[in-house]
Amino acid sequence: MTKQTVYDAIVIGSGITGGWAAKELTEKGLKVLLVERGKNIPHRSGYKNEMRPPWEMPFRGEGDQNYIDEHHPIQQHSGHLTEWNRDYWVDDKAQPYQTPGDSKFNWIRGYHLGGKSLMWGRQCYRWSDYDFSANARDGIGTDWPIRYKDIAPWYDKVESFVGISGAKEALPQLPDGQFQPPMALNAVEQYMREQIAEHFPERRLTIGRTANLTEGKPDEGRAPCQNRSICSRGCSFGAYFSTQSSTLPAAQKTGNLTLLTNSMASRLIHDPDTNRISGVDVLDTQTRQTTTYRSKLVFLCAGAFNSVALLLRSVSEAFPNGLANSSGVLGKYIMDHASTVGVASVIPGFNDRYYYGNRPTGVVIPRFVNLDSQEQPYTRGFSYQGGAYRAGWTRGMKEVGIGESFARDLQGPGDWKFVLTSFAECLPRAENHITLDTENTDADGFPQLQIHFAFGDNEHQLLKAAKEEAAKMVTAAGGKVLFGSDRPNPGGSAIHEMGGARMGRDSKTSVLNGYNQAHDVPNLFVTDGAAMASSACQNPSLTYMALTARAAEYAASQLAKGLI
Amino acid sequence: MDSIDNKQRRVWLKQAMSACGLLMTPAAVWAASKAVNPKTVAPWLSRVCDRVIPDTNVPGAVAAGVPAFLHTAVAHGLSGATASLLSRFEQLLTAQIAGDVMTLDDAPLSEALGALDEAAFGHPRGQVMPEIYAAWKTLKSLIVLGYFTSEIGATEALDYVLVPGRFEPDVPLSEHPRAFSSDWTGVKYG
């Protein structure tokens, strides 16, 4: 069935970037169809477990482990799946994928309205020219077609709308932004900041820059953060940024948005006569009916790997190897940060101090190696995220002790722990790639993805250095190192999968131009993580948002000029 | 510091949510753990729970319904437990103490469990762990889990604050010596 309505734009995917595309395009007066493969989770009323204490949960917040093992064998390794939010994570049994050979990749997903914006980590960091020029500097990967100056105004724009709390530090490798007031460091974090500054002047520990409001935005129905730190259940206060709390209501307010849920874009239809996408086949996952929707523009925001998969599925005579793939690099150069626990430690001397409330962010130590000169044997760098806290009652599950003294001890807080997770930049390498599996299909009948991925020698060197440097910082501060690792968690564990349809200056070596527009097909824009040409070592979501807003501005202007 | 009791907190929360124009999530109680009839809980299990977390200044594990929770927990694989954990551990413990748990007084039972606990948690890494040690470590972790996620454990032994409303970064412990069961970071990472 083909719908006669011709939308100005179809946005595929309602996560962080899809929400932004819908907001920006509708606010420019475009009629937009937003297509989401998963179910609708309405803001507030959809957060069914948000307020429930553990004793009101059937499995006390842990979840039915037997069920989780069967249905979420991958998702549970995200470290964020709980009984409260289990419905937000895909059923791995219904949505399988392949990791051929020695590949290891934990593909973490949320198929519902809002996508991963509902349960994301909310850390928002600008990239700098150390990042946008990295590929050009060491010759690994292709040069980004943009520099910091091109995206800085868009960072300003999205930060102001998202509402990001953070402290300005005047660090060139982690540019400051339009921040709401920062959240506070606790006693041990403040001590560690001072100790690190004293012993390692080139390093800086600062509070995480997080998409949690410290000042409410009442005009947008968003209250300030209540310091619960249960964000991933959904937040009825609207205190953290998600599609539901932020971009979707803004788009709906324009009257220009049509939202489809339980609707999976199965194929993009390329018209060889006009060299444009003329429509999108959309499968209603409940009725199993496919409908073709027409539009002038398509914004592909289905999540990095799913966006690439849709392009790979959308073959035609003109594009037999995948839509917009004349370069042959579609699906290649995928990345995810190499991450592991750099250090877990105990910091003595503060056992008379505590805190009240649950701050929904940790701390960050930005990259400090290989900035203005290549002084290390490895290329690029790493950063840390973590924080200090007092051990809770769960320490009793793994410590010796029974009886009254044991029970009374657990009534109080335990030692102060200080933990840093290392995030190492992942180099773009052609052998890390995704393809369609020709033999296995998912529950919707589409080819599964094959994810070919391994970390390389540089990532291992980076994590080794990160472990060593983390231990040095803890030791210098008088802390006791309990544990540290330089072995990367499986790919995907950072939940920063990106690449596969990279931006670039040359249509022969990249899929997208400097405005996230397909070199091959002018009315196709890909603005999620697929567009990334390198990975930096800080969280990418803010950059996705800025690129999306920038691309929307460009696309709308090109459309208005009749150039698309 | 926070001295409001739970009832007051609920009232405050309703007011705060109402002021924000938000919907109140229904406080439906999922009582799967109560599906286990307390009468079917093995008496030996109650005694073991009582020795791990006895009544102190607050009610202990038995009053908190931990024995019943354990039946639910092992049936659903929590903490890596197998469905046969409880019956198997009873067999192993009976063999270990060469007798019936129910015939021991509190003191010798605590002594036996304490010795088992020290041996299990002190077992060298990399060496094959005797079955009773592994079973005990799983059972004990579930007892602790069951207790501190019960309403008694979370709100009487500890302090539960669903909506702190603020973050105070540096508070003297003397002002709040009880840990927060709602400190999700401290709970998650332990």
PDB file of N, CA, C and O in Angstrom, chain A residues 44 51-53 55-56 58 60 64-66 79 185 226-228 230 236-237 351-356 358 389 392 394 399-401 403 411 417, chain B residues 1-2 17 22 30 51-52 57 75-77 117 140 146 149 160 162 164-165 167-171 173 179-180 182-184 186-190:
ATOM      1  N   ARG A  44       6.109   9.834  31.378  1.00  0.00           N
ATOM      2  CA  ARG A  44       5.495   9.701  32.707  1.00  0.00           C
ATOM      3  C   ARG A  44       4.649   8.444  32.832  1.00  0.00           C
ATOM      4  O   ARG A  44       5.030   7.526  33.538  1.00  0.00           O
ATOM      5  N   MET A  51       8.635   4.583  40.517  1.00  0.00           N
ATOM      6  CA  MET A  51       8.558   4.938  41.940  1.00  0.00           C
ATOM      7  C   MET A  51       8.579   3.715  42.866  1.00  0.00           C
ATOM      8  O   MET A  51       8.441   3.850  44.068  1.00  0.00           O
ATOM      9  N   ARG A  52       8.715   2.539  42.308  1.00  0.00           N
ATOM     10  CA  ARG A  52       8.580   1.344  43.135  1.00  0.00           C
ATOM     11  C   ARG A  52       9.856   1.060  43.926  1.00  0.00           C
ATOM     12  O   ARG A  52      10.948   0.996  43.361  1.00  0.00           O
ATOM     13  N   PRO A  53       9.730   0.836  45.224  1.00  0.00           N
ATOM     14  CA  PRO A  53      10.899   0.440  46.019  1.00  0.00           C
ATOM     15  C   PRO A  53      11.216  -1.027  45.768  1.00  0.00           C
ATOM     16  O   PRO A  53      10.383  -1.783  45.250  1.00  0.00           O
ATOM     17  N   TRP A  55      11.325  -3.624  47.599  1.00  0.00           N
ATOM     18  CA  TRP A  55      10.487  -4.654  48.215  1.00  0.00           C
ATOM     19  C   TRP A  55       9.131  -4.792  47.531  1.00  0.00           C
ATOM     20  O   TRP A  55       8.392  -5.716  47.823  1.00  0.00           O
ATOM     21  N   GLU A  56       8.804  -3.886  46.627  1.00  0.00           N
ATOM     22  CA  GLU A  56       7.570  -4.039  45.854  1.00  0.00           C
ATOM     23  C   GLU A  56       7.830  -4.662  44.481  1.00  0.00           C
ATOM     24  O   GLU A  56       6.906  -4.826  43.694  1.00  0.00           O
ATOM     25  N   PRO A  58       8.978  -7.927  42.250  1.00  0.00           N
ATOM     26  CA  PRO A  58       8.939  -9.378  42.469  1.00  0.00           C
ATOM     27  C   PRO A  58      10.308  -9.972  42.785  1.00  0.00           C
ATOM     28  O   PRO A  58      10.413 -10.905  43.572  1.00  0.00           O
ATOM     29  N   ARG A  60      13.032  -7.976  43.737  1.00  0.00           N
ATOM     30  CA  ARG A  60      13.775  -6.981  44.527  1.00  0.00           C
ATOM     31  C   ARG A  60      14.689  -6.094  43.690  1.00  0.00           C
ATOM     32  O   ARG A  60      15.717  -5.622  44.163  1.00  0.00           O
ATOM     33  N   ASP A  64      14.212 -11.479  37.299  1.00  0.00           N
ATOM     34  CA  ASP A  64      14.183 -12.939  37.199  1.00  0.00           C
ATOM     35  C   ASP A  64      15.396 -13.351  36.356  1.00  0.00           C
ATOM     36  O   ASP A  64      15.389 -13.226  35.137  1.00  0.00           O
ATOM     37  N   GLN A  65      16.422 -13.838  37.025  1.00  0.00           N
ATOM     38  CA  GLN A  65      17.683 -14.096  36.322  1.00  0.00           C
ATOM     39  C   GLN A  65      17.532 -15.171  35.260  1.00  0.00           C
ATOM     40  O   GLN A  65      18.174 -15.111  34.208  1.00  0.00           O
ATOM     41  N   ASN A  66      16.682 -16.138  35.513  1.00  0.00           N
ATOM     42  CA  ASN A  66      16.484 -17.172  34.498  1.00  0.00           C
ATOM     43  C   ASN A  66      15.889 -16.573  33.220  1.00  0.00           C
ATOM     44  O   ASN A  66      16.284 -16.918  32.099  1.00  0.00           O
ATOM     45  N   GLY A  79      25.412  -3.654  32.123  1.00  0.00           N
ATOM     46  CA  GLY A  79      25.626  -3.148  33.479  1.00  0.00           C
ATOM     47  C   GLY A  79      24.520  -2.221  33.940  1.00  0.00           C
ATOM     48  O   GLY A  79      24.566  -1.703  35.050  1.00  0.00           O
ATOM     49  N   LEU A 185      31.179  18.066  43.693  1.00  0.00           N
ATOM     50  CA  LEU A 185      32.045  16.930  44.027  1.00  0.00           C
ATOM     51  C   LEU A 185      31.831  16.586  45.495  1.00  0.00           C
ATOM     52  O   LEU A 185      31.681  17.477  46.342  1.00  0.00           O
ATOM     53  N   GLN A 226      16.019  15.687  40.923  1.00  0.00           N
ATOM     54  CA  GLN A 226      15.689  15.439  42.329  1.00  0.00           C
ATOM     55  C   GLN A 226      16.740  14.589  43.036  1.00  0.00           C
ATOM     56  O   GLN A 226      16.535  14.134  44.153  1.00  0.00           O
ATOM     57  N   ASN A 227      17.838  14.339  42.348  1.00  0.00           N
ATOM     58  CA  ASN A 227      18.945  13.574  42.937  1.00  0.00           C
ATOM     59  C   ASN A 227      18.507  12.206  43.440  1.00  0.00           C
ATOM     60  O   ASN A 227      18.818  11.791  44.564  1.00  0.00           O
ATOM     61  N   ARG A 228      17.761  11.547  42.563  1.00  0.00           N
ATOM     62  CA  ARG A 228      17.383  10.157  42.856  1.00  0.00           C
ATOM     63  C   ARG A 228      18.389   9.192  42.243  1.00  0.00           C
ATOM     64  O   ARG A 228      18.634   8.116  42.758  1.00  0.00           O
ATOM     65  N   ILE A 230      17.951   7.434  39.532  1.00  0.00           N
ATOM     66  CA  ILE A 230      17.268   6.256  38.999  1.00  0.00           C
ATOM     67  C   ILE A 230      16.755   6.598  37.600  1.00  0.00           C
ATOM     68  O   ILE A 230      15.674   6.163  37.195  1.00  0.00           O
ATOM     69  N   SER A 236       9.725  11.124  35.585  1.00  0.00           N
ATOM     70  CA  SER A 236       8.496  11.906  35.448  1.00  0.00           C
ATOM     71  C   SER A 236       8.725  13.391  35.684  1.00  0.00           C
ATOM     72  O   SER A 236       7.891  14.214  35.304  1.00  0.00           O
ATOM     73  N   PHE A 237       9.807  13.730  36.328  1.00  0.00           N
ATOM     74  CA  PHE A 237      10.145  15.141  36.502  1.00  0.00           C
ATOM     75  C   PHE A 237      10.684  15.743  35.192  1.00  0.00           C
ATOM     76  O   PHE A 237      10.846  16.947  35.101  1.00  0.00           O
ATOM     77  N   ASN A 351      36.380   8.588  56.698  1.00  0.00           N
ATOM     78  CA  ASN A 351      35.267   7.762  57.159  1.00  0.00           C
ATOM     79  C   ASN A 351      34.297   8.478  58.089  1.00  0.00           C
ATOM     80  O   ASN A 351      33.277   7.910  58.478  1.00  0.00           O
ATOM     81  N   ASP A 352      34.607   9.724  58.431  1.00  0.00           N
ATOM     82  CA  ASP A 352      33.632  10.508  59.197  1.00  0.00           C
ATOM     83  C   ASP A 352      32.797  11.399  58.274  1.00  0.00           C
ATOM     84  O   ASP A 352      32.050  12.246  58.741  1.00  0.00           O
ATOM     85  N   ARG A 353      32.952  11.207  56.963  1.00  0.00           N
ATOM     86  CA  ARG A 353      32.209  12.040  56.024  1.00  0.00           C
ATOM     87  C   ARG A 353      31.233  11.175  55.226  1.00  0.00           C
ATOM     88  O   ARG A 353      31.484  10.001  54.967  1.00  0.00           O
ATOM     89  N   TYR A 354      30.134  11.774  54.819  1.00  0.00           N
ATOM     90  CA  TYR A 354      29.128  11.070  54.038  1.00  0.00           C
ATOM     91  C   TYR A 354      28.509  12.100  53.101  1.00  0.00           C
ATOM     92  O   TYR A 354      28.982  13.234  52.996  1.00  0.00           O
ATOM     93  N   TYR A 355      27.424  11.725  52.469  1.00  0.00           N
ATOM     94  CA  TYR A 355      26.729  12.636  51.566  1.00  0.00           C
ATOM     95  C   TYR A 355      25.242  12.343  51.681  1.00  0.00           C
ATOM     96  O   TYR A 355      24.826  11.307  52.212  1.00  0.00           O
ATOM     97  N   TYR A 356      24.451  13.250  51.169  1.00  0.00           N
ATOM     98  CA  TYR A 356      23.003  13.052  51.166  1.00  0.00           C
ATOM     99  C   TYR A 356      22.496  13.247  49.744  1.00  0.00           C
ATOM    100  O   TYR A 356      22.807  14.242  49.092  1.00  0.00           O
ATOM    101  N   ASN A 358      21.473  11.388  45.810  1.00  0.00           N
ATOM    102  CA  ASN A 358      22.139  10.556  44.803  1.00  0.00           C
ATOM    103  C   ASN A 358      22.386  11.385  43.544  1.00  0.00           C
ATOM    104  O   ASN A 358      21.483  11.600  42.747  1.00  0.00           O
ATOM    105  N   TYR A 389      32.440   7.025  46.273  1.00  0.00           N
ATOM    106  CA  TYR A 389      31.192   6.727  46.964  1.00  0.00           C
ATOM    107  C   TYR A 389      31.514   5.875  48.181  1.00  0.00           C
ATOM    108  O   TYR A 389      32.610   5.307  48.291  1.00  0.00           O
ATOM    109  N   GLY A 392      27.987   0.358  49.812  1.00  0.00           N
ATOM    110  CA  GLY A 392      26.667   0.088  50.372  1.00  0.00           C
ATOM    111  C   GLY A 392      26.576  -1.313  50.960  1.00  0.00           C
ATOM    112  O   GLY A 392      27.576  -2.039  51.076  1.00  0.00           O
ATOM    113  N   THR A 394      25.628  -4.023  49.812  1.00  0.00           N
ATOM    114  CA  THR A 394      25.985  -5.161  48.962  1.00  0.00           C
ATOM    115  C   THR A 394      27.398  -5.677  49.249  1.00  0.00           C
ATOM    116  O   THR A 394      27.736  -6.792  48.852  1.00  0.00           O
ATOM    117  N   GLU A 399      31.698 -10.350  51.576  1.00  0.00           N
ATOM    118  CA  GLU A 399      32.665 -10.241  52.671  1.00  0.00           C
ATOM    119  C   GLU A 399      32.378 -11.298  53.725  1.00  0.00           C
ATOM    120  O   GLU A 399      31.235 -11.755  53.892  1.00  0.00           O
ATOM    121  N   VAL A 400      33.395 -11.637  54.490  1.00  0.00           N
ATOM    122  CA  VAL A 400      33.226 -12.587  55.569  1.00  0.00           C
ATOM    123  C   VAL A 400      32.432 -11.939  56.705  1.00  0.00           C
ATOM    124  O   VAL A 400      32.499 -10.730  56.911  1.00  0.00           O
ATOM    125  N   GLY A 401      31.669 -12.751  57.393  1.00  0.00           N
ATOM    126  CA  GLY A 401      30.957 -12.236  58.562  1.00  0.00           C
ATOM    127  C   GLY A 401      29.539 -12.739  58.639  1.00  0.00           C
ATOM    128  O   GLY A 401      28.871 -12.902  57.616  1.00  0.00           O
ATOM    129  N   GLY A 403      26.114 -12.762  61.839  1.00  0.00           N
ATOM    130  CA  GLY A 403      25.707 -12.453  63.201  1.00  0.00           C
ATOM    131  C   GLY A 403      25.496 -10.971  63.461  1.00  0.00           C
ATOM    132  O   GLY A 403      25.454 -10.150  62.536  1.00  0.00           O
ATOM    133  N   GLN A 411      24.686  -1.737  58.644  1.00  0.00           N
ATOM    134  CA  GLN A 411      23.736  -0.628  58.791  1.00  0.00           C
ATOM    135  C   GLN A 411      24.396   0.723  58.497  1.00  0.00           C
ATOM    136  O   GLN A 411      23.710   1.720  58.279  1.00  0.00           O
ATOM    137  N   LYS A 417      35.204   4.316  48.357  1.00  0.00           N
ATOM    138  CA  LYS A 417      35.820   3.741  47.161  1.00  0.00           C
ATOM    139  C   LYS A 417      35.992   4.853  46.126  1.00  0.00           C
ATOM    140  O   LYS A 417      35.149   5.758  46.019  1.00  0.00           O
TER     141      LYS A 417
ATOM    142  N   MET B   1      19.629  16.843  58.916  1.00  0.00           N
ATOM    143  CA  MET B   1      19.548  15.805  57.897  1.00  0.00           C
ATOM    144  C   MET B   1      18.136  15.237  57.831  1.00  0.00           C
ATOM    145  O   MET B   1      17.238  15.683  58.510  1.00  0.00           O
ATOM    146  N   ASP B   2      17.996  14.209  57.073  1.00  0.00           N
ATOM    147  CA  ASP B   2      16.676  13.707  56.776  1.00  0.00           C
ATOM    148  C   ASP B   2      16.096  12.920  57.928  1.00  0.00           C
ATOM    149  O   ASP B   2      16.522  11.822  58.226  1.00  0.00           O
ATOM    150  N   MET B  17       4.943  15.979  43.314  1.00  0.00           N
ATOM    151  CA  MET B  17       4.563  15.517  41.983  1.00  0.00           C
ATOM    152  C   MET B  17       3.347  16.293  41.489  1.00  0.00           C
ATOM    153  O   MET B  17       3.258  16.673  40.332  1.00  0.00           O
ATOM    154  N   LEU B  22       2.448  16.279  37.601  1.00  0.00           N
ATOM    155  CA  LEU B  22       2.817  14.931  37.174  1.00  0.00           C
ATOM    156  C   LEU B  22       1.825  13.905  37.695  1.00  0.00           C
ATOM    157  O   LEU B  22       1.142  14.119  38.686  1.00  0.00           O
ATOM    158  N   TRP B  30       3.761  -5.740  44.099  1.00  0.00           N
ATOM    159  CA  TRP B  30       3.973  -7.030  43.452  1.00  0.00           C
ATOM    160  C   TRP B  30       4.465  -7.969  44.540  1.00  0.00           C
ATOM    161  O   TRP B  30       5.533  -7.775  45.092  1.00  0.00           O
ATOM    162  N   ARG B  51      20.734 -16.716  62.068  1.00  0.00           N
ATOM    163  CA  ARG B  51      22.127 -16.649  62.547  1.00  0.00           C
ATOM    164  C   ARG B  51      22.962 -15.678  61.701  1.00  0.00           C
ATOM    165  O   ARG B  51      23.936 -15.116  62.187  1.00  0.00           O
ATOM    166  N   VAL B  52      22.599 -15.495  60.443  1.00  0.00           N
ATOM    167  CA  VAL B  52      23.358 -14.565  59.590  1.00  0.00           C
ATOM    168  C   VAL B  52      22.976 -13.125  59.922  1.00  0.00           C
ATOM    169  O   VAL B  52      23.841 -12.265  60.139  1.00  0.00           O
ATOM    170  N   ASN B  57      19.068  -4.056  66.880  1.00  0.00           N
ATOM    171  CA  ASN B  57      18.230  -2.921  67.256  1.00  0.00           C
ATOM    172  C   ASN B  57      17.012  -2.832  66.347  1.00  0.00           C
ATOM    173  O   ASN B  57      16.086  -2.062  66.602  1.00  0.00           O
ATOM    174  N   ALA B  75      14.545 -20.244  42.810  1.00  0.00           N
ATOM    175  CA  ALA B  75      13.717 -20.741  41.702  1.00  0.00           C
ATOM    176  C   ALA B  75      13.937 -19.934  40.431  1.00  0.00           C
ATOM    177  O   ALA B  75      13.653 -20.412  39.330  1.00  0.00           O
ATOM    178  N   HIS B  76      14.433 -18.710  40.596  1.00  0.00           N
ATOM    179  CA  HIS B  76      14.598 -17.830  39.438  1.00  0.00           C
ATOM    180  C   HIS B  76      16.049 -17.453  39.185  1.00  0.00           C
ATOM    181  O   HIS B  76      16.326 -16.513  38.454  1.00  0.00           O
ATOM    182  N   GLY B  77      16.960 -18.164  39.823  1.00  0.00           N
ATOM    183  CA  GLY B  77      18.367 -18.039  39.454  1.00  0.00           C
ATOM    184  C   GLY B  77      19.086 -16.803  39.951  1.00  0.00           C
ATOM    185  O   GLY B  77      20.148 -16.453  39.411  1.00  0.00           O
ATOM    186  N   ASP B 117      31.768 -19.891  57.003  1.00  0.00           N
ATOM    187  CA  ASP B 117      31.858 -18.591  56.331  1.00  0.00           C
ATOM    188  C   ASP B 117      33.319 -18.165  56.156  1.00  0.00           C
ATOM    189  O   ASP B 117      33.723 -17.730  55.068  1.00  0.00           O
ATOM    190  N   LYS B 140      24.474 -17.137  51.313  1.00  0.00           N
ATOM    191  CA  LYS B 140      24.670 -15.957  52.159  1.00  0.00           C
ATOM    192  C   LYS B 140      24.411 -14.670  51.378  1.00  0.00           C
ATOM    193  O   LYS B 140      23.800 -13.723  51.890  1.00  0.00           O
ATOM    194  N   GLY B 146      18.226 -10.426  50.244  1.00  0.00           N
ATOM    195  CA  GLY B 146      16.826 -10.494  50.644  1.00  0.00           C
ATOM    196  C   GLY B 146      16.511  -9.582  51.811  1.00  0.00           C
ATOM    197  O   GLY B 146      15.431  -8.976  51.879  1.00  0.00           O
ATOM    198  N   THR B 149      16.865  -5.596  50.846  1.00  0.00           N
ATOM    199  CA  THR B 149      15.860  -5.132  49.882  1.00  0.00           C
ATOM    200  C   THR B 149      14.444  -5.353  50.393  1.00  0.00           C
ATOM    201  O   THR B 149      13.484  -5.050  49.691  1.00  0.00           O
ATOM    202  N   TYR B 160      15.794   4.676  53.544  1.00  0.00           N
ATOM    203  CA  TYR B 160      15.369   4.697  52.143  1.00  0.00           C
ATOM    204  C   TYR B 160      14.736   6.049  51.835  1.00  0.00           C
ATOM    205  O   TYR B 160      13.752   6.435  52.473  1.00  0.00           O
ATOM    206  N   LEU B 162      13.350   7.920  48.540  1.00  0.00           N
ATOM    207  CA  LEU B 162      13.091   7.807  47.109  1.00  0.00           C
ATOM    208  C   LEU B 162      13.409   9.111  46.378  1.00  0.00           C
ATOM    209  O   LEU B 162      13.977   9.101  45.293  1.00  0.00           O
ATOM    210  N   PRO B 164      15.324  12.369  47.241  1.00  0.00           N
ATOM    211  CA  PRO B 164      16.110  13.237  48.129  1.00  0.00           C
ATOM    212  C   PRO B 164      15.851  14.719  47.860  1.00  0.00           C
ATOM    213  O   PRO B 164      15.855  15.534  48.787  1.00  0.00           O
ATOM    214  N   GLY B 165      15.680  15.072  46.600  1.00  0.00           N
ATOM    215  CA  GLY B 165      15.384  16.462  46.283  1.00  0.00           C
ATOM    216  C   GLY B 165      16.591  17.374  46.292  1.00  0.00           C
ATOM    217  O   GLY B 165      16.502  18.527  45.858  1.00  0.00           O
ATOM    218  N   PHE B 167      21.288  17.347  46.686  1.00  0.00           N
ATOM    219  CA  PHE B 167      22.529  16.607  46.909  1.00  0.00           C
ATOM    220  C   PHE B 167      23.420  17.439  47.811  1.00  0.00           C
ATOM    221  O   PHE B 167      23.778  18.565  47.472  1.00  0.00           O
ATOM    222  N   GLU B 168      23.729  16.895  48.969  1.00  0.00           N
ATOM    223  CA  GLU B 168      24.675  17.542  49.875  1.00  0.00           C
ATOM    224  C   GLU B 168      25.966  16.739  49.806  1.00  0.00           C
ATOM    225  O   GLU B 168      26.006  15.577  50.194  1.00  0.00           O
ATOM    226  N   PRO B 169      27.026  17.354  49.308  1.00  0.00           N
ATOM    227  CA  PRO B 169      28.217  16.578  48.966  1.00  0.00           C
ATOM    228  C   PRO B 169      29.094  16.178  50.141  1.00  0.00           C
ATOM    229  O   PRO B 169      29.905  15.267  50.004  1.00  0.00           O
ATOM    230  N   ASP B 170      28.949  16.845  51.273  1.00  0.00           N
ATOM    231  CA  ASP B 170      29.868  16.574  52.378  1.00  0.00           C
ATOM    232  C   ASP B 170      29.115  16.743  53.693  1.00  0.00           C
ATOM    233  O   ASP B 170      28.927  17.861  54.176  1.00  0.00           O
ATOM    234  N   VAL B 171      28.688  15.633  54.238  1.00  0.00           N
ATOM    235  CA  VAL B 171      27.868  15.629  55.444  1.00  0.00           C
ATOM    236  C   VAL B 171      28.597  14.836  56.526  1.00  0.00           C
ATOM    237  O   VAL B 171      29.081  13.728  56.255  1.00  0.00           O
ATOM    238  N   LEU B 173      29.285  12.188  59.099  1.00  0.00           N
ATOM    239  CA  LEU B 173      28.630  10.896  59.284  1.00  0.00           C
ATOM    240  C   LEU B 173      27.838  10.872  60.587  1.00  0.00           C
ATOM    241  O   LEU B 173      26.802  10.201  60.674  1.00  0.00           O
ATOM    242  N   ALA B 179      23.384   4.044  56.764  1.00  0.00           N
ATOM    243  CA  ALA B 179      23.598   4.123  55.316  1.00  0.00           C
ATOM    244  C   ALA B 179      22.258   4.208  54.594  1.00  0.00           C
ATOM    245  O   ALA B 179      21.216   3.812  55.130  1.00  0.00           O
ATOM    246  N   PHE B 180      22.315   4.706  53.393  1.00  0.00           N
ATOM    247  CA  PHE B 180      21.103   4.798  52.575  1.00  0.00           C
ATOM    248  C   PHE B 180      20.961   3.551  51.704  1.00  0.00           C
ATOM    249  O   PHE B 180      21.852   3.244  50.901  1.00  0.00           O
ATOM    250  N   SER B 182      18.982   3.579  49.447  1.00  0.00           N
ATOM    251  CA  SER B 182      18.679   4.220  48.163  1.00  0.00           C
ATOM    252  C   SER B 182      19.895   4.938  47.585  1.00  0.00           C
ATOM    253  O   SER B 182      19.746   5.724  46.648  1.00  0.00           O
ATOM    254  N   ASP B 183      21.068   4.687  48.133  1.00  0.00           N
ATOM    255  CA  ASP B 183      22.310   5.168  47.495  1.00  0.00           C
ATOM    256  C   ASP B 183      22.665   4.153  46.418  1.00  0.00           C
ATOM    257  O   ASP B 183      23.433   3.217  46.622  1.00  0.00           O
ATOM    258  N   TRP B 184      22.086   4.338  45.259  1.00  0.00           N
ATOM    259  CA  TRP B 184      22.140   3.295  44.226  1.00  0.00           C
ATOM    260  C   TRP B 184      23.551   3.035  43.742  1.00  0.00           C
ATOM    261  O   TRP B 184      23.868   1.917  43.319  1.00  0.00           O
ATOM    262  N   GLY B 186      26.349   3.278  45.685  1.00  0.00           N
ATOM    263  CA  GLY B 186      26.963   2.464  46.733  1.00  0.00           C
ATOM    264  C   GLY B 186      26.432   1.046  46.747  1.00  0.00           C
ATOM    265  O   GLY B 186      27.161   0.086  47.022  1.00  0.00           O
ATOM    266  N   VAL B 187      25.139   0.912  46.427  1.00  0.00           N
ATOM    267  CA  VAL B 187      24.528  -0.420  46.393  1.00  0.00           C
ATOM    268  C   VAL B 187      25.017  -1.204  45.172  1.00  0.00           C
ATOM    269  O   VAL B 187      25.365  -2.383  45.268  1.00  0.00           O
ATOM    270  N   LYS B 188      25.067  -0.533  44.030  1.00  0.00           N
ATOM    271  CA  LYS B 188      25.442  -1.241  42.792  1.00  0.00           C
ATOM    272  C   LYS B 188      26.876  -1.756  42.848  1.00  0.00           C
ATOM    273  O   LYS B 188      27.155  -2.885  42.457  1.00  0.00           O
ATOM    274  N   TYR B 189      27.754  -0.913  43.339  1.00  0.00           N
ATOM    275  CA  TYR B 189      29.168  -1.279  43.275  1.00  0.00           C
ATOM    276  C   TYR B 189      29.712  -1.853  44.577  1.00  0.00           C
ATOM    277  O   TYR B 189      30.775  -2.467  44.585  1.00  0.00           O
ATOM    278  N   GLY B 190      29.015  -1.629  45.671  1.00  0.00           N
ATOM    279  CA  GLY B 190      29.359  -2.255  46.935  1.00  0.00           C
ATOM    280  C   GLY B 190      30.734  -1.930  47.470  1.00  0.00           C
ATOM    281  O   GLY B 190      31.463  -1.134  46.934  1.00  0.00           O
TER     282      GLY B 190
END
